[in-house]
Amino acid sequence: MSKSLKGSATEAYDALSPFALEAEGAETPALSDRARPLPRISIQAFCETPQTAEALQAASEDRRLSKAHVTIQMGGAPAAVAHYQESPTPNLIILESHLPHGELVATLEELAQSCDPGTKVVIIGSTNDVVLYRDLMKRGISEYLVAPISSFELMECLSGLYNNPDSDPVGQVFAFIGAKGGVGSSTICHNVAWTLSEALATNIVIADMDLAFGTTGLDFNQDPVQGIADALQNPDRLDEVLLDRLLTTCSKHLSIFAAPVVLDRDYEMSPEGCETVIDVVRQNVPFVAVDLPHTWAPWTKRLLLQADEIVITAIPDLANLRNAKNIIDLVKTARKNDAAPHLVLNMANMQKRPEITPKEFENALDLKTLAVIDFDCENFGQAANNGQMVEEYNSKAKAPQAFRDIAMALAHRKEVKVEKKSPLAPLLEKLKLMR
Ligand SMILES: Nc1ncnc2c1ncn2[C@@H]1O[C@H](COP(=O)(O)OP(=O)(O)O)[C@@H](O)[C@H]1O
Ligand SMILES: [Mg+2]
């Protein structure tokens, strides 16, 4: 970033912030050095006072939060408890609560019932009390701030949560591989990633590792010029700014790291380079779906073994069974402390084709299948030709439910059935707020 730009953003902030005088001192680091940009996470805030809501609103408009999706509503902790009984939890919840210690803890326990383990919670309260602070930290609360807070204090706190080298990486990596070529592994990867981005309203990046023949661009009807090959050429240069330039946005929450799909260039695929690139993506995005080609090389093996979750797609025949068994055995031996990989049987129940049944697959592999997807050339074929996901093409098709099951299993979430709202809902909502 150029010096002048950095200067002006900082000055603008200094003028707004209660830190203004402090920041003039030579000892204090510049404001822009104290808060770093946040990754593409979703943040939902439940405020009790207009002051806190305003501070949050100002923070959400800052360039450092430009990649995060922030929603702010009133109602404090009780509103949050009610909200998450019906909706999935985001990456971060900010709760303003002026309840006394005991009541606050009771409400948090209620919230914990519907809170995903990966969700962080920050509390804004009114008592500067070390006993309360310690109790909250013990219960897994990420941070406790005392109101009134400035938008800068808030940004500094959030930045600390996500830019601390000691904290966990932001993103979960899911690797998808086929037991053979052409079994639908990429199709499943793309549909599951899209479903996850829609169902959880959380950002996900698909990294297309099939540099020569990848279909991610086609499946999402995009024609990207830049993509993953540029990153792999110089993995150590990849940072959040370059990543932004190389990603292609497909929808509000889904971006692709597309393959170049040219045959006249050779790419050096080193296991270290591939791992570095995926690591940078996972530092910036909550979910990364790695679409691996059906090849066996040191770099495919490395990406597979490093992933948080693995999905092996097979069609119900003998060669797929043998290959799936080999991959599963290798993965289980190399990852003794991880859960087993997931198996998806695809293109099942094709007319007149002799097939190995899911039960026989499960017995031979000693693994439960995560999903069985029927052969459905009409919906899959038409969706692929249109550059659409199967659910976009035909929401009544059978496969989208399987994609939702796979997505929720990978993200360790339960599917939340959102009730259809009446057309009067926005009006009623307004009236409730005005009371
Ligand atoms: N369940 C299914 N029924 C019918 N066609 C499918 C199904 N799953 C995938 N396909 C089609 O199979 C073809 C190969 O899929 P692809 O995802 O490219 O396989 P892979 O990545 O394993 O090589 C695509 O044309 C896709 O639309
Ligand atoms: Mg593929």
Coordinates of C-alpha atoms and ligand atoms in Angstrom, one line a residue:
M1 CA 0.0 0.0 0.0
S2 CA 1.3 3.5 -0.8
K3 CA 2.4 5.7 2.0
S4 CA 0.0 8.5 1.3
L5 CA -3.0 6.1 1.3
K6 CA -2.0 4.5 4.6
G7 CA -1.5 8.0 6.0
S8 CA -4.9 9.3 5.1
A9 CA -6.7 6.2 6.4
T10 CA -4.9 6.5 9.7
E11 CA -5.5 10.2 10.0
A12 CA -9.2 9.8 9.3
Y13 CA -9.3 7.3 12.1
D14 CA -7.3 9.4 14.5
A15 CA -9.8 12.2 14.1
L16 CA -12.6 9.8 15.1
S17 CA -11.0 7.8 17.8
P18 CA -10.6 8.5 21.5
F19 CA -7.0 7.3 20.9
A20 CA -6.3 10.4 18.9
L21 CA -4.1 12.2 21.4
E22 CA -2.4 9.0 22.4
A23 CA -1.6 8.2 18.8
E24 CA 0.4 11.4 18.4
G25 CA 2.9 10.2 20.9
A26 CA 6.1 8.9 19.3
E27 CA 6.0 5.7 21.4
T28 CA 2.6 4.5 20.3
P29 CA 2.5 2.4 17.1
A30 CA 0.4 3.9 14.3
L31 CA -3.3 2.8 14.5
S32 CA -3.1 1.0 11.3
D33 CA -0.3 -1.1 12.7
R34 CA -2.3 -2.1 15.7
A35 CA -5.3 -3.5 13.8
R36 CA -4.8 -5.7 10.8
P37 CA -7.4 -6.6 8.2
L38 CA -9.8 -9.4 9.1
P39 CA -10.2 -12.4 6.9
R40 CA -13.5 -13.2 5.1
I41 CA -15.4 -14.2 8.1
S42 CA -19.1 -13.7 9.1
I43 CA -19.7 -11.6 12.2
Q44 CA -23.1 -11.1 13.8
A45 CA -23.6 -8.6 16.6
F46 CA -26.4 -8.3 19.1
C47 CA -26.3 -4.9 20.9
E48 CA -28.2 -3.5 23.8
T49 CA -27.2 0.2 23.5
P50 CA -27.2 2.5 20.5
Q51 CA -23.6 3.6 21.4
T52 CA -22.3 0.1 20.9
A53 CA -24.3 -0.4 17.8
E54 CA -22.8 2.8 16.4
A55 CA -19.2 1.8 17.3
L56 CA -19.8 -1.6 15.5
Q57 CA -21.3 0.1 12.5
A58 CA -18.3 2.4 12.2
A59 CA -15.9 -0.5 12.6
S60 CA -17.8 -2.5 9.9
E61 CA -17.3 0.3 7.4
D62 CA -13.6 0.4 8.0
R63 CA -11.4 -0.9 5.3
R64 CA -9.9 -3.5 7.7
L65 CA -13.3 -5.2 7.9
S66 CA -14.1 -4.8 4.2
K67 CA -13.8 -8.6 3.6
A68 CA -15.9 -9.6 6.6
H69 CA -19.7 -9.8 6.5
V70 CA -21.1 -7.9 9.5
T71 CA -24.7 -7.8 10.6
I72 CA -25.8 -5.8 13.6
Q73 CA -29.0 -6.1 15.4
M74 CA -30.5 -5.0 18.8
G75 CA -31.8 -7.2 21.6
G76 CA -28.6 -8.3 23.2
A77 CA -28.1 -11.9 24.5
P78 CA -31.8 -12.9 24.6
A79 CA -32.1 -12.0 20.9
A80 CA -29.0 -14.0 20.1
V81 CA -30.3 -17.1 21.9
A82 CA -33.6 -16.9 20.0
H83 CA -31.9 -16.2 16.7
Y84 CA -29.5 -19.2 16.8
Q85 CA -32.3 -21.7 17.7
E86 CA -33.3 -21.2 14.0
S87 CA -30.1 -20.2 12.2
P88 CA -26.6 -21.5 12.0
T89 CA -24.0 -19.6 14.0
P90 CA -21.4 -17.4 12.2
N91 CA -17.6 -17.4 12.7
L92 CA -17.9 -14.7 15.3
I93 CA -20.7 -13.5 17.6
I94 CA -20.4 -10.2 19.4
L95 CA -22.8 -9.9 22.3
E96 CA -23.5 -6.8 24.3
S97 CA -24.9 -7.7 27.7
H98 CA -25.3 -5.7 30.9
L99 CA -26.8 -8.6 32.8
P100 CA -25.3 -9.4 36.2
H101 CA -22.7 -12.2 36.3
G102 CA -25.0 -15.1 37.2
E103 CA -27.6 -14.2 34.6
L104 CA -25.1 -13.6 31.9
V105 CA -23.5 -17.0 32.5
A106 CA -27.0 -18.6 32.4
T107 CA -27.8 -17.0 29.1
L108 CA -24.4 -18.0 27.6
E109 CA -25.1 -21.6 28.6
E110 CA -28.3 -21.4 26.7
L111 CA -26.6 -20.0 23.7
A112 CA -23.9 -22.7 23.9
Q113 CA -26.6 -25.3 23.1
S114 CA -27.0 -24.0 19.6
C115 CA -23.5 -22.7 19.1
D116 CA -21.1 -24.4 16.7
P117 CA -17.8 -25.3 18.4
G118 CA -15.9 -23.3 15.8
T119 CA -17.8 -20.0 16.6
K120 CA -16.0 -17.4 18.6
V121 CA -17.9 -15.2 21.0
V122 CA -16.9 -11.7 22.2
I123 CA -18.8 -10.1 25.1
I124 CA -19.2 -6.4 25.7
G125 CA -20.3 -5.9 29.3
S126 CA -20.4 -3.1 31.8
T127 CA -18.4 -4.3 34.8
N128 CA -14.7 -4.2 34.9
D129 CA -14.5 -7.3 37.1
V130 CA -11.6 -9.7 37.0
V131 CA -13.7 -12.6 38.5
L132 CA -16.3 -12.2 35.7
Y133 CA -13.5 -12.0 33.1
R134 CA -11.8 -15.2 34.3
D135 CA -15.1 -17.0 34.4
L136 CA -16.0 -16.0 30.9
M137 CA -12.5 -17.0 29.6
K138 CA -12.9 -20.4 31.3
R139 CA -16.2 -20.9 29.4
G140 CA -14.5 -20.4 26.1
I141 CA -15.4 -16.8 25.5
S142 CA -12.7 -15.3 23.3
E143 CA -12.7 -11.7 24.7
Y144 CA -14.5 -9.5 27.2
L145 CA -14.6 -5.7 26.6
V146 CA -16.0 -3.1 28.9
A147 CA -18.5 -0.6 27.4
P148 CA -18.4 2.1 26.2
I149 CA -16.1 0.9 23.5
S150 CA -14.7 2.8 20.5
S151 CA -14.8 1.3 17.1
F152 CA -11.1 1.2 17.1
E153 CA -10.9 -0.8 20.4
L154 CA -13.3 -3.2 18.8
M155 CA -11.2 -3.6 15.6
E156 CA -8.0 -4.1 17.6
C157 CA -9.7 -6.8 19.6
L158 CA -11.1 -8.6 16.5
S159 CA -7.8 -8.2 14.7
G160 CA -6.0 -9.8 17.7
L161 CA -8.4 -12.8 17.6
Y162 CA -7.7 -13.5 13.9
N163 CA -4.2 -12.3 13.3
N164 CA -2.4 -14.0 16.2
P165 CA 0.2 -16.4 15.0
D166 CA -0.5 -18.6 18.1
S167 CA -4.2 -18.9 17.4
D168 CA -5.7 -21.6 15.1
P169 CA -5.9 -20.9 11.4
V170 CA -9.2 -19.5 10.3
G171 CA -10.1 -22.0 7.7
Q172 CA -11.0 -25.6 7.4
V173 CA -9.7 -27.5 4.4
F174 CA -11.8 -30.2 2.6
A175 CA -10.0 -32.3 0.0
F176 CA -12.1 -34.0 -2.7
I177 CA -10.6 -36.8 -4.8
G178 CA -12.1 -39.4 -7.2
A179 CA -11.3 -43.2 -6.9
K180 CA -11.1 -43.0 -10.7
G181 CA -11.2 -40.2 -13.2
G182 CA -14.7 -39.0 -14.3
V183 CA -16.6 -40.3 -11.3
G184 CA -18.0 -36.9 -10.4
S185 CA -15.5 -35.8 -7.7
S186 CA -15.3 -32.2 -9.1
T187 CA -19.0 -32.0 -9.6
I188 CA -19.6 -33.0 -6.0
C189 CA -16.8 -30.7 -4.7
H190 CA -18.4 -27.7 -6.5
N191 CA -22.0 -28.5 -5.5
V192 CA -21.1 -29.1 -1.9
A193 CA -19.0 -25.9 -1.7
W194 CA -21.8 -23.9 -3.2
T195 CA -24.4 -25.5 -0.8
L196 CA -22.2 -24.7 2.2
S197 CA -21.8 -21.1 1.1
E198 CA -25.5 -20.7 0.7
A199 CA -26.7 -22.6 3.8
L200 CA -24.2 -21.1 6.2
A201 CA -23.8 -17.8 4.5
T202 CA -20.1 -18.3 5.1
N203 CA -17.3 -17.7 2.6
I204 CA -15.6 -20.6 0.9
V205 CA -13.0 -20.8 -1.8
I206 CA -12.7 -23.7 -4.3
A207 CA -9.1 -24.3 -5.2
D208 CA -9.0 -26.1 -8.6
M209 CA -5.8 -28.2 -8.6
D210 CA -6.5 -29.8 -12.0
L211 CA -4.4 -27.2 -13.8
A212 CA -4.7 -28.7 -17.3
F213 CA -8.4 -29.8 -17.3
G214 CA -10.1 -28.3 -14.3
T215 CA -13.9 -27.5 -14.7
T216 CA -14.4 -25.1 -11.9
G217 CA -14.6 -22.1 -14.3
L218 CA -17.1 -23.9 -16.6
D219 CA -19.2 -25.2 -13.7
F220 CA -19.7 -21.6 -12.3
N221 CA -19.9 -20.0 -15.8
Q222 CA -16.8 -17.9 -15.3
D223 CA -13.8 -17.3 -17.6
P224 CA -11.1 -16.2 -15.2
V225 CA -7.8 -14.9 -16.6
Q226 CA -5.8 -15.3 -13.4
G227 CA -5.9 -18.0 -10.8
I228 CA -4.1 -20.7 -8.9
A229 CA -1.2 -21.2 -11.4
D230 CA 0.0 -17.6 -10.7
A231 CA 0.1 -18.4 -7.0
L232 CA 1.8 -21.7 -7.5
Q233 CA 4.6 -20.2 -9.6
N234 CA 5.7 -18.1 -6.6
P235 CA 4.0 -19.5 -3.5
D236 CA 6.1 -17.5 -1.1
R237 CA 4.9 -14.2 -2.6
L238 CA 1.2 -15.1 -2.0
D239 CA -0.4 -12.9 0.6
E240 CA -3.9 -11.6 1.3
V241 CA -3.6 -8.8 -1.3
L242 CA -2.4 -11.0 -4.1
L243 CA -4.9 -13.7 -3.1
D244 CA -7.7 -11.1 -3.6
R245 CA -6.5 -10.4 -7.1
L246 CA -6.3 -14.0 -8.1
L247 CA -9.7 -15.2 -6.8
T248 CA -12.8 -15.0 -9.0
T249 CA -16.0 -14.2 -7.2
C250 CA -18.9 -16.4 -8.2
S251 CA -21.5 -15.4 -5.6
K252 CA -21.7 -13.4 -2.4
H253 CA -19.9 -16.1 -0.4
L254 CA -18.2 -18.3 -3.0
S255 CA -14.9 -17.6 -4.9
I256 CA -12.8 -19.8 -7.0
F257 CA -9.1 -20.2 -7.3
A258 CA -9.4 -21.3 -11.0
A259 CA -7.1 -23.5 -13.0
P260 CA -5.6 -22.0 -16.2
V261 CA -6.7 -24.9 -18.4
V262 CA -3.9 -24.5 -21.0
L263 CA -1.7 -27.3 -22.2
D264 CA 1.3 -25.3 -23.6
R265 CA 2.7 -24.4 -20.2
D266 CA 4.4 -26.8 -17.7
Y267 CA 3.8 -26.2 -14.1
E268 CA 6.2 -27.2 -11.3
M269 CA 4.0 -28.7 -8.6
S270 CA 6.0 -29.1 -5.4
P271 CA 4.3 -30.5 -2.3
E272 CA 5.7 -27.5 -0.3
G273 CA 4.4 -24.9 -2.8
C274 CA 0.9 -26.4 -2.9
E275 CA 0.8 -26.6 0.8
T276 CA 1.9 -22.9 1.2
V277 CA -0.7 -21.8 -1.2
I278 CA -3.6 -23.6 0.5
D279 CA -2.3 -22.4 3.9
V280 CA -2.5 -18.7 2.8
V281 CA -6.1 -19.4 1.6
R282 CA -7.0 -21.0 4.9
Q283 CA -5.6 -18.0 6.8
N284 CA -8.1 -15.8 5.0
V285 CA -11.3 -17.8 4.4
P286 CA -13.4 -20.0 6.8
F287 CA -13.7 -22.9 4.3
V288 CA -11.4 -24.1 1.5
A289 CA -12.6 -26.9 -0.9
V290 CA -9.6 -28.5 -2.7
D291 CA -10.6 -30.1 -6.0
L292 CA -7.9 -32.7 -6.6
P293 CA -7.5 -34.4 -10.0
H294 CA -7.4 -38.2 -10.2
T295 CA -3.6 -38.4 -10.3
W296 CA -1.1 -39.7 -7.8
A297 CA 1.9 -37.5 -7.2
P298 CA 3.8 -36.3 -4.1
W299 CA 1.8 -33.0 -4.1
T300 CA -1.7 -34.7 -4.4
K301 CA -0.7 -37.0 -1.6
R302 CA 0.5 -34.1 0.6
L303 CA -2.7 -32.0 0.0
L304 CA -4.8 -35.0 0.8
L305 CA -3.1 -35.9 4.0
Q306 CA -2.9 -32.3 5.2
A307 CA -6.7 -31.7 4.7
D308 CA -9.0 -31.4 7.7
E309 CA -11.6 -33.6 6.0
I310 CA -11.3 -35.9 2.9
V311 CA -14.1 -36.9 0.5
I312 CA -13.5 -39.8 -1.7
T313 CA -16.0 -40.2 -4.6
A314 CA -16.4 -43.6 -6.2
I315 CA -18.9 -45.2 -8.5
P316 CA -20.1 -48.7 -7.6
D317 CA -17.8 -50.9 -9.6
L318 CA -14.8 -53.1 -8.8
A319 CA -12.0 -50.8 -9.9
N320 CA -13.4 -48.0 -7.8
L321 CA -13.8 -50.3 -4.9
R322 CA -10.1 -51.3 -5.1
N323 CA -8.8 -47.8 -5.6
A324 CA -11.0 -46.4 -2.8
K325 CA -9.7 -49.1 -0.5
N326 CA -6.1 -48.2 -1.3
I327 CA -6.6 -44.5 -0.7
I328 CA -8.6 -45.1 2.5
D329 CA -5.9 -47.5 3.8
L330 CA -3.1 -45.0 3.1
V331 CA -5.0 -42.2 4.7
K332 CA -5.9 -44.2 7.8
T333 CA -2.3 -45.3 8.3
A334 CA -0.9 -41.8 7.9
R335 CA -3.6 -40.1 10.0
K336 CA -4.1 -42.2 13.1
N337 CA -5.5 -39.3 15.1
D338 CA -8.0 -38.2 12.6
A339 CA -11.4 -39.3 11.7
A340 CA -11.7 -41.7 8.7
P341 CA -12.2 -40.1 5.3
H342 CA -15.7 -39.8 3.9
L343 CA -17.0 -42.0 1.1
V344 CA -19.5 -40.8 -1.4
L345 CA -21.0 -43.3 -3.9
N346 CA -21.9 -41.5 -7.1
M347 CA -23.8 -42.4 -10.2
A348 CA -25.6 -45.2 -8.4
N349 CA -28.6 -47.1 -9.6
M350 CA -27.8 -46.8 -13.3
Q351 CA -30.3 -48.9 -15.3
K352 CA -29.1 -52.3 -16.4
R353 CA -25.6 -51.8 -15.0
P354 CA -24.4 -54.5 -12.6
E355 CA -23.3 -52.7 -9.5
I356 CA -21.7 -53.4 -6.2
T357 CA -24.2 -52.4 -3.5
P358 CA -23.5 -49.7 -0.9
K359 CA -23.6 -52.4 1.8
E360 CA -20.9 -54.4 0.0
F361 CA -18.8 -51.3 -0.3
E362 CA -19.2 -50.5 3.3
N363 CA -18.3 -54.0 4.4
A364 CA -15.2 -54.2 2.2
L365 CA -14.0 -50.8 3.2
D366 CA -15.1 -50.9 6.9
L367 CA -16.5 -47.5 6.5
K368 CA -20.1 -46.0 6.4
T369 CA -20.9 -44.2 3.2
L370 CA -21.7 -40.5 3.8
A371 CA -24.0 -40.3 0.8
V372 CA -25.2 -42.3 -2.2
I373 CA -26.1 -40.1 -5.2
D374 CA -28.1 -41.6 -8.1
F375 CA -27.1 -41.5 -11.7
D376 CA -29.2 -38.6 -13.0
C377 CA -27.9 -37.5 -16.4
E378 CA -30.7 -35.1 -17.0
N379 CA -30.2 -32.8 -14.0
F380 CA -26.4 -33.2 -13.8
G381 CA -26.0 -32.8 -17.6
Q382 CA -28.2 -29.8 -18.0
A383 CA -26.7 -28.0 -14.9
A384 CA -23.2 -28.6 -16.2
N385 CA -24.1 -27.3 -19.7
N386 CA -25.7 -24.2 -18.2
G387 CA -22.8 -23.5 -15.8
Q388 CA -25.1 -23.9 -12.9
M389 CA -25.3 -26.0 -9.7
V390 CA -27.8 -28.9 -9.7
E391 CA -30.0 -27.1 -7.1
E392 CA -30.0 -23.9 -9.1
Y393 CA -31.1 -25.8 -12.2
N394 CA -33.7 -28.0 -10.4
S395 CA -34.3 -27.6 -6.7
K396 CA -36.6 -30.6 -6.8
A397 CA -33.8 -33.0 -8.0
K398 CA -32.7 -35.6 -5.4
A399 CA -29.0 -34.8 -5.4
P400 CA -29.2 -31.4 -3.6
Q401 CA -30.3 -33.1 -0.3
A402 CA -27.2 -35.3 -0.6
F403 CA -25.0 -32.2 -1.2
R404 CA -26.5 -30.6 2.0
D405 CA -25.8 -33.8 4.0
I406 CA -22.2 -33.8 2.8
A407 CA -21.8 -30.1 3.4
M408 CA -23.1 -30.3 7.0
A409 CA -21.0 -33.3 7.8
L410 CA -17.9 -31.6 6.6
A411 CA -18.6 -28.4 8.5
H412 CA -19.8 -30.4 11.6
R413 CA -23.1 -28.6 11.6
K414 CA -26.6 -29.7 11.9
E415 CA -28.9 -28.6 9.1
V416 CA -31.1 -25.7 10.2
K417 CA -34.5 -25.7 8.6
V418 CA -35.3 -22.1 8.2
E419 CA -39.0 -21.4 8.4
K420 CA -40.6 -19.6 5.5
K421 CA -41.4 -16.1 6.6
S422 CA -44.7 -14.4 5.9
P423 CA -44.7 -11.6 3.3
L424 CA -45.6 -9.3 6.2
A425 CA -42.5 -10.2 8.2
P426 CA -40.4 -7.1 7.3
L427 CA -43.3 -4.9 8.4
L428 CA -43.9 -6.8 11.6
E429 CA -40.2 -6.7 12.4
K430 CA -40.3 -2.9 12.0
L431 CA -43.3 -2.6 14.3
K432 CA -41.6 -4.7 16.9
L433 CA -38.5 -2.5 16.8
M434 CA -40.6 0.7 17.1
R435 CA -42.4 -0.5 20.2
Ligands
LIG1 N1 -24.7 -38.4 -10.3 C1 -24.4 -38.1 -11.5 N2 -25.3 -38.4 -12.5 C2 -25.0 -38.1 -13.8 N3 -23.9 -37.5 -14.2 C3 -23.0 -37.1 -13.3 C4 -23.2 -37.4 -11.9 N4 -22.2 -36.9 -11.2 C5 -21.4 -36.3 -12.1 N5 -21.8 -36.4 -13.4 C6 -21.2 -36.0 -14.6 O1 -20.0 -36.8 -14.8 C7 -19.1 -36.0 -15.5 C8 -17.7 -36.1 -14.8 O2 -17.8 -35.4 -13.6 P1 -16.5 -34.7 -13.0 O3 -17.0 -34.0 -11.7 O4 -15.7 -33.9 -13.9 O5 -15.6 -36.0 -12.6 P2 -14.2 -36.1 -11.9 O6 -13.8 -34.8 -11.3 O7 -14.3 -37.2 -11.0 O8 -13.2 -36.4 -13.1 C9 -19.6 -34.6 -15.6 O9 -20.1 -34.4 -16.9 C10 -20.8 -34.6 -14.6 O10 -21.8 -33.7 -15.0
MG2 MG -12.1 -33.5 -11.5

